[in-house]
Coordinates of C-alpha atoms and ligand atoms in Angstrom, one line a residue:
X1293 CA -53.4 2.4 22.7
X1294 CA -53.4 0.8 19.3
X1295 CA -50.9 3.4 18.0
X1296 CA -48.6 2.7 20.9
X1297 CA -48.7 -1.1 20.2
X1298 CA -48.0 -0.6 16.5
X1299 CA -44.9 1.5 17.3
X1300 CA -43.6 -1.2 19.6
X1301 CA -44.0 -3.8 16.9
X1302 CA -42.1 -1.4 14.5
X1303 CA -39.3 -0.9 17.0
X1304 CA -38.9 -4.7 17.4
X1305 CA -38.7 -5.1 13.7
X1306 CA -35.8 -2.7 13.2
X1307 CA -34.0 -3.6 16.4
X1308 CA -34.2 -7.3 16.9
X1309 CA -33.5 -8.4 20.5
X1310 CA -33.0 -4.8 21.5
X1311 CA -29.7 -4.4 19.6
X1312 CA -28.7 -0.8 19.6
X1313 CA -27.5 1.1 16.5
X1314 CA -23.7 0.8 16.4
X1315 CA -22.1 3.8 18.0
X1316 CA -18.4 4.6 17.9
X1317 CA -16.7 5.3 21.2
X1318 CA -13.0 6.0 21.7
X1319 CA -10.5 6.5 24.5
X1320 CA -6.8 7.3 24.6
X1321 CA -4.1 6.6 27.2
X1322 CA -0.3 6.6 27.3
X1323 CA 2.6 5.7 29.6
X1324 CA 6.4 6.1 29.7
X1325 CA 8.2 2.8 29.0
X1326 CA 11.8 4.2 29.1
X1327 CA 14.2 1.7 30.6
X1328 CA 16.0 2.4 33.9
X1329 CA 19.7 3.2 33.3
X1330 CA 22.6 2.5 35.7
X1331 CA 21.7 -0.9 37.2
X1332 CA 22.5 -3.1 34.2
X1333 CA 23.5 -2.4 30.7
X1334 CA 20.7 -1.3 28.3
X1335 CA 21.5 -2.5 24.8
X1336 CA 20.2 -0.2 22.0
X1337 CA 18.5 -1.9 19.1
X1338 CA 18.6 -1.6 15.3
X1339 CA 22.2 -1.2 14.2
X1340 CA 25.3 -3.0 15.5
X1341 CA 25.9 -5.1 18.7
X1342 CA 26.9 -3.7 22.1
X1343 CA 25.6 -0.1 21.7
X1344 CA 24.8 0.6 25.4
X1345 CA 22.6 3.5 26.5
X1346 CA 24.2 6.3 28.5
X1347 CA 21.2 8.6 29.0
X1348 CA 17.5 9.0 28.5
X1349 CA 17.3 12.0 26.1
X1350 CA 13.5 11.9 25.8
X1351 CA 11.0 9.3 27.1
X1352 CA 9.9 6.4 24.9
X1353 CA 6.2 5.8 25.2
X1354 CA 3.4 3.3 24.8
X1355 CA 0.2 4.9 23.4
X1356 CA -3.2 3.2 23.4
X1357 CA -6.3 3.9 21.4
X1358 CA -9.3 1.8 22.4
X1359 CA -12.3 1.9 20.0
X1360 CA -15.7 0.2 20.3
X1361 CA -18.7 0.0 18.0
X1362 CA -21.0 -0.9 20.9
X1363 CA -20.5 -4.6 20.3
X1364 CA -16.8 -5.2 19.7
X1365 CA -13.8 -3.5 21.3
X1366 CA -10.5 -3.0 19.6
X1367 CA -7.3 -1.9 21.3
X1368 CA -4.5 -0.3 19.1
X1369 CA -1.3 0.2 20.9
X1370 CA 1.9 1.8 19.6
X1371 CA 5.3 1.4 21.3
X1372 CA 8.5 3.3 20.7
X1373 CA 10.4 0.0 20.3
X1374 CA 12.3 -1.8 17.5
X1375 CA 9.8 -4.7 17.7
X1376 CA 7.5 -6.6 20.0
X1377 CA 7.0 -10.4 19.5
X1378 CA 3.6 -12.2 19.4
X1379 CA 4.3 -14.3 22.5
X1380 CA 4.6 -11.0 24.5
X1381 CA 1.3 -9.8 23.0
X1382 CA -0.3 -13.1 24.0
X1383 CA 0.9 -12.6 27.6
X1384 CA -0.8 -9.1 27.6
X1385 CA -4.1 -10.6 26.2
X1386 CA -4.4 -12.9 29.3
X1387 CA -4.6 -9.8 31.5
X1388 CA -7.2 -7.9 29.4
X1389 CA -10.9 -8.0 30.0
X1390 CA -13.6 -6.9 27.5
X1391 CA -11.1 -6.4 24.6
X1392 CA -12.0 -8.4 21.5
X1393 CA -8.7 -7.8 19.8
X1394 CA -5.4 -6.2 20.7
X1395 CA -2.8 -4.9 18.3
X1396 CA 0.6 -3.8 19.5
X1397 CA 2.5 -2.1 16.7
X1398 CA 6.1 -1.0 17.2
X1399 CA 7.3 2.3 15.7
X1400 CA 10.5 0.3 14.9
X1401 CA 12.5 2.8 16.8
X1402 CA 16.3 2.3 16.3
X1403 CA 17.2 4.5 19.2
X1404 CA 15.6 2.5 22.0
X1405 CA 16.2 -0.7 24.0
X1406 CA 16.6 -4.1 22.4
X1407 CA 13.3 -6.0 22.8
X1408 CA 14.0 -8.5 20.1
X1409 CA 17.4 -10.0 21.0
X1410 CA 19.6 -9.3 18.1
X1411 CA 21.6 -6.4 19.5
X1412 CA 23.3 -7.7 22.7
X1413 CA 26.9 -7.5 23.9
X1414 CA 27.8 -9.8 21.0
X1415 CA 25.9 -11.4 18.1
X1416 CA 25.7 -14.5 20.3
X1417 CA 24.2 -12.8 23.3
X1418 CA 20.6 -11.5 23.6
X1419 CA 20.2 -7.8 24.2
X1420 CA 16.8 -8.3 25.8
X1421 CA 16.2 -7.6 29.5
X1422 CA 13.4 -10.0 30.2
X1423 CA 12.3 -8.2 33.4
X1424 CA 12.0 -4.9 31.4
X1425 CA 9.9 -6.6 28.7
X1426 CA 7.6 -8.0 31.4
X1427 CA 7.2 -4.5 32.7
X1428 CA 6.2 -3.3 29.3
X1429 CA 3.6 -6.0 29.0
X1430 CA 2.1 -4.9 32.3
X1431 CA 2.2 -1.2 31.3
X1432 CA 0.4 -2.0 28.0
X1433 CA -2.3 -3.9 29.8
X1434 CA -2.7 -1.0 32.2
X1435 CA -3.0 1.7 29.5
X1436 CA -5.4 -0.4 27.4
X1437 CA -7.6 -0.7 30.6
X1438 CA -7.4 3.1 31.2
X1439 CA -8.1 4.0 27.5
X1440 CA -11.1 1.5 27.6
X1441 CA -12.5 3.1 30.7
X1442 CA -12.1 6.6 29.3
X1443 CA -14.0 5.9 26.1
X1444 CA -16.7 8.4 25.1
X1445 CA -19.2 8.4 22.2
X1446 CA -17.3 9.8 19.2
X1447 CA -17.3 10.8 15.6
X1448 CA -14.3 10.6 13.3
X1449 CA -12.8 12.6 10.5
X1450 CA -10.0 11.1 8.3
X1451 CA -7.5 13.0 6.1
X1452 CA -4.4 12.1 4.2
X1453 CA -1.4 13.9 2.8
X1454 CA 1.6 12.7 0.7
X1455 CA 5.1 13.5 1.7
X1456 CA 7.6 11.7 -0.6
X1457 CA 10.2 14.4 0.4
X1458 CA 10.3 12.9 3.9
X1459 CA 11.3 9.4 2.9
X1460 CA 14.5 8.0 1.5
X1461 CA 14.1 4.7 -0.3
X1462 CA 17.6 3.3 -0.1
X1463 CA 16.9 0.1 -1.9
X1464 CA 16.1 -0.2 -5.7
X1465 CA 13.6 -0.2 -7.2
X1466 CA 12.4 3.1 -5.8
X1467 CA 8.9 2.6 -4.6
X1468 CA 7.7 4.7 -1.7
X1469 CA 4.5 4.4 0.4
X1470 CA 4.4 8.2 1.1
X1471 CA 0.8 8.6 2.3
X1472 CA 0.3 9.9 5.9
X1473 CA -3.1 9.1 7.4
X1474 CA -4.6 11.2 10.2
X1475 CA -7.7 10.4 12.2
X1476 CA -9.3 13.1 14.4
X1477 CA -11.8 11.9 17.0
X1478 CA -14.3 14.3 18.4
X1479 CA -17.0 13.8 21.1
X1480 CA -20.3 12.9 19.4
X1481 CA -22.0 15.6 21.4
X1482 CA -20.3 18.9 22.0
X1483 CA -17.5 18.2 19.5
X1484 CA -14.6 18.3 22.0
X1485 CA -11.4 16.8 20.6
X1486 CA -10.7 13.4 22.1
X1487 CA -7.5 12.5 20.4
X1488 CA -5.6 12.2 17.1
X1489 CA -4.2 9.1 15.4
X1490 CA -1.3 9.5 12.9
X1491 CA 0.0 6.7 10.7
X1492 CA 3.2 7.2 8.6
X1493 CA 5.7 4.9 6.9
X1494 CA 9.4 5.5 7.9
X1495 CA 12.2 4.0 10.0
X1496 CA 12.7 6.2 13.1
X1497 CA 16.5 6.1 12.9
X1498 CA 17.5 9.7 12.3
X1499 CA 19.9 9.5 15.3
X1500 CA 21.7 6.8 13.4
X1501 CA 24.1 4.1 14.7
X1502 CA 26.4 6.1 17.0
X1503 CA 23.8 7.7 19.3
X1504 CA 23.8 6.3 22.8
X1505 CA 20.9 8.3 24.2
X1506 CA 17.5 6.7 24.4
X1507 CA 15.0 8.7 22.3
X1508 CA 11.8 8.1 20.4
X1509 CA 13.6 9.7 17.4
X1510 CA 11.5 11.9 15.1
X1511 CA 8.3 10.2 16.3
X1512 CA 8.7 11.9 19.7
X1513 CA 9.0 15.3 18.1
X1514 CA 6.1 14.8 15.8
X1515 CA 3.8 13.7 18.6
X1516 CA 4.9 16.6 20.8
X1517 CA 4.2 19.1 18.1
X1518 CA 0.8 17.8 17.2
X1519 CA -0.1 17.5 20.9
X1520 CA 0.9 21.1 21.5
X1521 CA -1.0 22.4 18.6
X1522 CA -4.3 20.5 19.3
X1523 CA -4.1 20.0 23.1
X1524 CA -5.2 16.4 23.0
X1525 CA -3.6 12.9 23.1
X1526 CA -1.8 11.8 20.0
X1527 CA -1.0 8.2 19.0
X1528 CA 1.6 7.6 16.2
X1529 CA 1.6 4.3 14.3
X1530 CA 4.3 3.0 11.9
X1531 CA 3.1 1.4 8.7
X1532 CA 5.1 0.3 5.6
X1533 CA 8.8 0.5 6.4
X1534 CA 10.3 -2.2 4.1
X1535 CA 12.1 -1.7 0.9
X1536 CA 13.5 0.5 2.6
X1537 CA 11.7 3.6 3.9
X1538 CA 14.1 5.6 6.1
X1539 CA 14.6 9.0 7.6
X1540 CA 18.3 8.8 6.9
X1541 CA 19.6 11.0 4.1
X1542 CA 16.4 13.0 3.9
X1543 CA 17.7 16.5 3.1
X1544 CA 16.6 19.0 5.7
X1545 CA 17.9 22.5 6.6
X1546 CA 17.8 24.6 9.7
X1547 CA 16.5 28.2 9.9
X1548 CA 19.8 29.5 8.8
X1549 CA 19.8 27.3 5.7
X1550 CA 22.4 24.9 7.0
X1551 CA 22.0 21.3 5.9
X1552 CA 21.3 19.1 9.0
X1553 CA 23.3 16.0 9.6
X1554 CA 22.0 12.5 10.4
X1555 CA 22.9 11.4 13.9
X1556 CA 21.9 14.7 15.5
X1557 CA 18.9 15.6 17.6
X1558 CA 18.6 18.8 15.6
X1559 CA 17.8 16.8 12.5
X1560 CA 15.5 14.4 14.4
X1561 CA 13.6 17.5 15.7
X1562 CA 13.5 19.2 12.3
X1563 CA 12.2 15.9 10.7
X1564 CA 9.6 15.5 13.5
X1565 CA 8.4 19.0 13.0
X1566 CA 8.2 18.7 9.2
X1567 CA 6.2 15.6 9.6
X1568 CA 3.9 17.3 12.1
X1569 CA 3.2 19.9 9.4
X1570 CA 2.2 17.0 7.0
X1571 CA -0.1 15.7 9.7
X1572 CA -1.7 19.1 10.0
X1573 CA -2.2 19.2 6.3
X1574 CA -4.0 15.8 6.5
X1575 CA -6.1 17.0 9.5
X1576 CA -7.1 20.1 7.6
X1577 CA -8.2 18.0 4.7
X1578 CA -10.0 15.5 6.9
X1579 CA -13.6 14.6 6.1
X1580 CA -16.3 12.7 8.0
X1581 CA -15.7 9.0 8.3
X1582 CA -18.2 6.4 9.5
X1583 CA -16.1 3.9 11.6
X1584 CA -18.9 1.5 12.5
X1585 CA -19.7 -1.3 12.5
X1586 CA -16.5 -3.3 13.2
X1587 CA -15.6 -6.5 11.4
X1588 CA -12.4 -7.8 13.0
X1589 CA -10.7 -10.7 11.1
X1590 CA -7.6 -12.3 12.5
X1591 CA -5.6 -15.3 11.2
X1592 CA -2.8 -17.2 13.0
X1593 CA -0.3 -18.5 10.5
X1594 CA 3.1 -20.2 10.3
X1595 CA 5.7 -18.2 8.3
X1596 CA 8.6 -20.3 6.9
X1597 CA 12.1 -19.3 8.3
X1598 CA 14.9 -20.0 5.8
X1599 CA 17.3 -17.4 7.2
X1600 CA 20.3 -19.3 8.6
X1601 CA 21.2 -16.4 10.9
X1602 CA 17.8 -16.4 12.5
X1603 CA 18.0 -20.2 13.0
X1604 CA 21.4 -19.8 14.6
X1605 CA 20.1 -17.0 16.8
X1606 CA 17.3 -19.3 17.9
X1607 CA 19.8 -22.1 18.7
X1608 CA 22.0 -19.9 20.8
X1609 CA 19.1 -18.3 22.6
X1610 CA 19.4 -14.8 21.0
X1611 CA 16.0 -15.2 19.5
X1612 CA 13.9 -16.5 22.4
X1613 CA 10.6 -17.7 20.8
X1614 CA 9.3 -21.1 19.7
X1615 CA 9.8 -22.3 16.1
X1616 CA 7.6 -25.0 14.6
X1617 CA 8.2 -27.6 11.9
X1618 CA 7.5 -26.3 8.4
X1619 CA 5.7 -28.8 6.2
X1620 CA 4.8 -26.5 3.3
X1621 CA 1.5 -25.1 4.9
X1622 CA 1.0 -21.8 6.7
X1623 CA -1.9 -23.5 8.6
X1624 CA -0.5 -26.7 10.3
X1625 CA -3.0 -28.8 12.1
X1626 CA -1.1 -29.0 15.4
X1627 CA 1.5 -26.6 16.8
X1628 CA 4.2 -28.8 18.3
X1629 CA 7.5 -27.0 18.9
X1630 CA 10.3 -28.1 16.6
X1631 CA 13.0 -30.0 18.4
X1632 CA 15.6 -29.4 15.6
X1633 CA 15.7 -26.0 13.9
X1634 CA 18.3 -27.1 11.4
X1635 CA 15.3 -28.8 9.7
X1636 CA 12.7 -26.7 7.9
X1637 CA 10.9 -24.5 10.5
X1638 CA 8.6 -21.5 10.7
X1639 CA 7.4 -19.0 13.3
X1640 CA 3.8 -18.6 14.5
X1641 CA 2.5 -15.1 13.8
X1642 CA -0.7 -13.2 13.2
X1643 CA -2.2 -11.2 10.3
X1644 CA -5.3 -9.1 10.7
X1645 CA -7.9 -7.3 8.5
X1646 CA -9.8 -4.8 10.6
X1647 CA -12.8 -3.2 9.0
X1648 CA -14.0 -0.2 11.0
X1649 CA -17.0 1.0 8.9
X1650 CA -15.5 3.0 6.0
X1651 CA -11.9 2.4 7.2
X1652 CA -9.9 -0.7 6.2
X1653 CA -6.9 -1.5 8.3
X1654 CA -4.2 -4.1 7.4
X1655 CA -2.2 -5.3 10.3
X1656 CA 1.1 -6.8 9.1
X1657 CA 3.6 -8.6 11.5
X1658 CA 6.8 -7.0 10.2
X1659 CA 8.4 -4.7 7.7
X1660 CA 6.5 -5.0 4.4
X1661 CA 7.9 -3.7 1.2
X1662 CA 5.7 -0.8 -0.4
X1663 CA 5.7 -2.9 -3.6
X1664 CA 3.6 -5.5 -1.8
X1665 CA 1.2 -3.0 -0.3
X1666 CA 0.6 -0.9 -3.4
X1667 CA 0.8 -3.6 -6.1
X1668 CA 4.1 -2.3 -7.5
X1669 CA 6.2 -5.5 -7.5
X1670 CA 8.8 -5.1 -10.3
X1671 CA 7.4 -6.4 -13.6
X1672 CA 9.2 -7.6 -15.6
X1673 CA 11.7 -8.7 -12.9
X1674 CA 15.3 -7.7 -13.1
X1675 CA 17.4 -10.4 -14.9
X1676 CA 19.7 -10.5 -11.9
X1677 CA 17.0 -11.5 -9.4
X1678 CA 17.3 -14.9 -7.7
X1679 CA 13.7 -16.0 -8.5
X1680 CA 12.7 -14.0 -11.6
X1681 CA 9.9 -16.5 -12.4
X1682 CA 8.3 -16.2 -8.9
X1683 CA 4.6 -15.3 -8.8
X1684 CA 3.8 -11.8 -7.8
X1685 CA 2.3 -11.9 -4.3
X1686 CA -1.3 -10.5 -4.0
X1687 CA -1.1 -6.8 -3.1
X1688 CA -2.3 -5.9 0.4
X1689 CA -4.3 -2.8 -0.6
X1690 CA -5.9 -4.4 -3.8
X1691 CA -8.9 -6.0 -2.1
X1692 CA -9.6 -3.1 0.2
X1693 CA -12.7 -1.3 -1.0
X1694 CA -13.4 1.1 1.9
X1695 CA -13.3 4.8 1.5
X1696 CA -10.2 5.0 3.7
X1697 CA -7.3 2.6 4.3
X1698 CA -4.3 2.4 6.6
X1699 CA -1.5 -0.1 7.3
X1700 CA -0.2 -1.0 10.8
X1701 CA 3.3 -2.4 10.4
X1702 CA 5.2 -4.5 13.0
X1703 CA 1.7 -5.3 14.2
X1704 CA 1.8 -8.0 17.0
X1705 CA 5.2 -9.2 15.7
X1706 CA 8.5 -8.2 14.1
X1707 CA 9.5 -10.8 11.5
X1708 CA 11.8 -8.5 9.6
X1709 CA 11.4 -7.7 5.9
X1710 CA 8.7 -9.1 3.7
X1711 CA 10.4 -8.9 0.3
X1712 CA 8.7 -9.6 -3.0
X1713 CA 10.1 -13.0 -4.1
X1714 CA 11.0 -11.8 -7.6
X1715 CA 13.0 -8.9 -6.0
X1716 CA 14.9 -11.3 -3.7
X1717 CA 18.6 -10.9 -4.6
X1718 CA 21.2 -12.6 -2.4
X1719 CA 23.1 -14.4 -5.1
X1720 CA 25.2 -13.2 -8.1
X1721 CA 24.6 -11.7 -10.6
X1722 CA 23.0 -8.8 -8.7
X1723 CA 20.1 -6.8 -9.9
X1724 CA 20.5 -3.4 -11.5
X1725 CA 24.1 -4.4 -12.4
X1726 CA 25.2 -3.7 -8.8
X1727 CA 28.5 -5.1 -7.5
X1728 CA 27.0 -6.4 -4.3
X1729 CA 23.7 -7.4 -2.9
X1730 CA 21.4 -4.7 -1.6
X1731 CA 20.6 -4.6 2.2
X1732 CA 17.4 -6.5 3.2
X1733 CA 17.6 -10.3 2.8
X1734 CA 19.8 -10.6 5.9
X1735 CA 16.9 -9.3 8.0
X1736 CA 14.1 -11.3 6.4
X1737 CA 12.7 -14.8 7.3
X1738 CA 13.2 -15.8 3.7
X1739 CA 12.0 -15.5 0.1
X1740 CA 8.6 -17.2 0.9
X1741 CA 7.7 -15.1 3.9
X1742 CA 6.0 -12.4 1.8
X1743 CA 3.7 -14.9 0.0
X1744 CA 2.7 -16.4 3.4
X1745 CA 1.7 -12.9 4.7
X1746 CA 0.1 -11.6 1.5
X1747 CA -1.9 -14.7 0.8
X1748 CA -3.2 -14.9 4.4
X1749 CA -4.2 -11.2 4.2
X1750 CA -6.0 -11.7 0.8
X1751 CA -8.0 -14.7 2.2
X1752 CA -9.1 -12.6 5.2
X1753 CA -10.1 -9.6 3.1
X1754 CA -12.0 -11.7 0.6
X1755 CA -13.8 -14.0 3.1
X1756 CA -17.5 -13.4 3.2
X1757 CA -18.8 -11.3 6.1
X1758 CA -19.7 -13.5 9.1
Ligands
ZN645 ZN1 13.9 -2.2 9.7

């Protein structure tokens, strides 16, 4: 009797209030989010205006991975879209129950429908079909619910592999984020494979700017190949794609040794299969990873918008989201929509630091330059730079001390490029003695957007554990 009592006291001491040991559980689900063709024009995103879709070549998908540590539940969703705005994510959250945090990360597919607005019939018309986007919101809520329901107790293995040969960096200086991260989830008992998560850093745009068939680009082929080999659900996430990480001009040959051309499905397939082999290499190298407990840190911030084209797009209704007065702070006291966007304004967005045991995840709301992730901002700056004296933004990966790390790009928003301020180069003279400005600034909120993001992330990562 005495012994029994003692053991009860001991139990109470290690498990106060009956709290259980954190246990990872994971569930996967996916759904087709291809648009319906034939009723109204479907504008394709990512290159020029008025590129209407003629056919669905392969389905574009939404893929959900729901993870829990027994106390907190996190939903990670990837969509084969060019981008998905925070207000849409907020709509989905209203429909979710039992999910502590939702991340919707776009693969940044340039061969799918416009969900941002910039690629309509003309530069002054939005390419977004509001009804279609509403449907995507409902589908995401549904698959998150399904993945949550299907969760089973799990253990994880994480592996990485580098593949610089599968990225072209088409903007100087050449800095690539070339690490693929693969996570393999197995049932805690029995070891049955539950699903695989792959994260890689590249624009899905192999089909280029003339293609008019909806496709998930190389991502679709990679996911199919990994699924086929392992016979389990596979979720692919896009990470660092700024600066500019692209699949275009990556040299690939077919079996007969013929160089494959951009703009062809043959090349997208070859790229996808090559990337699936890299994923396999990472999976083979995977080691046990403890992914509990969770520490989910999220910050809502205002990012200044200096880009005159974005402001014009807002004025004419091409960019349909609120803007707020910019008063020099990323954390304004009240959020009252700006009446006049010709004055200094910003957009509300979200940055997150998600610590899942030994895995650190940075969730960044746009296309961040690898320089800013890896701590490789040019130093000293090029004399042609517009702001050579600008402070170097704090690197995203620098404060992450976990055994494993991963970046989710275009996470809960698509604010365009986050460019290191001292590499901003819109005015003459141009860097590297070039005759014209390199591509990038035109699709960025402005030279101070990167600092807003990087400082917010640093504050989250360095805050004491609650
Ligand atoms: Zn892009």
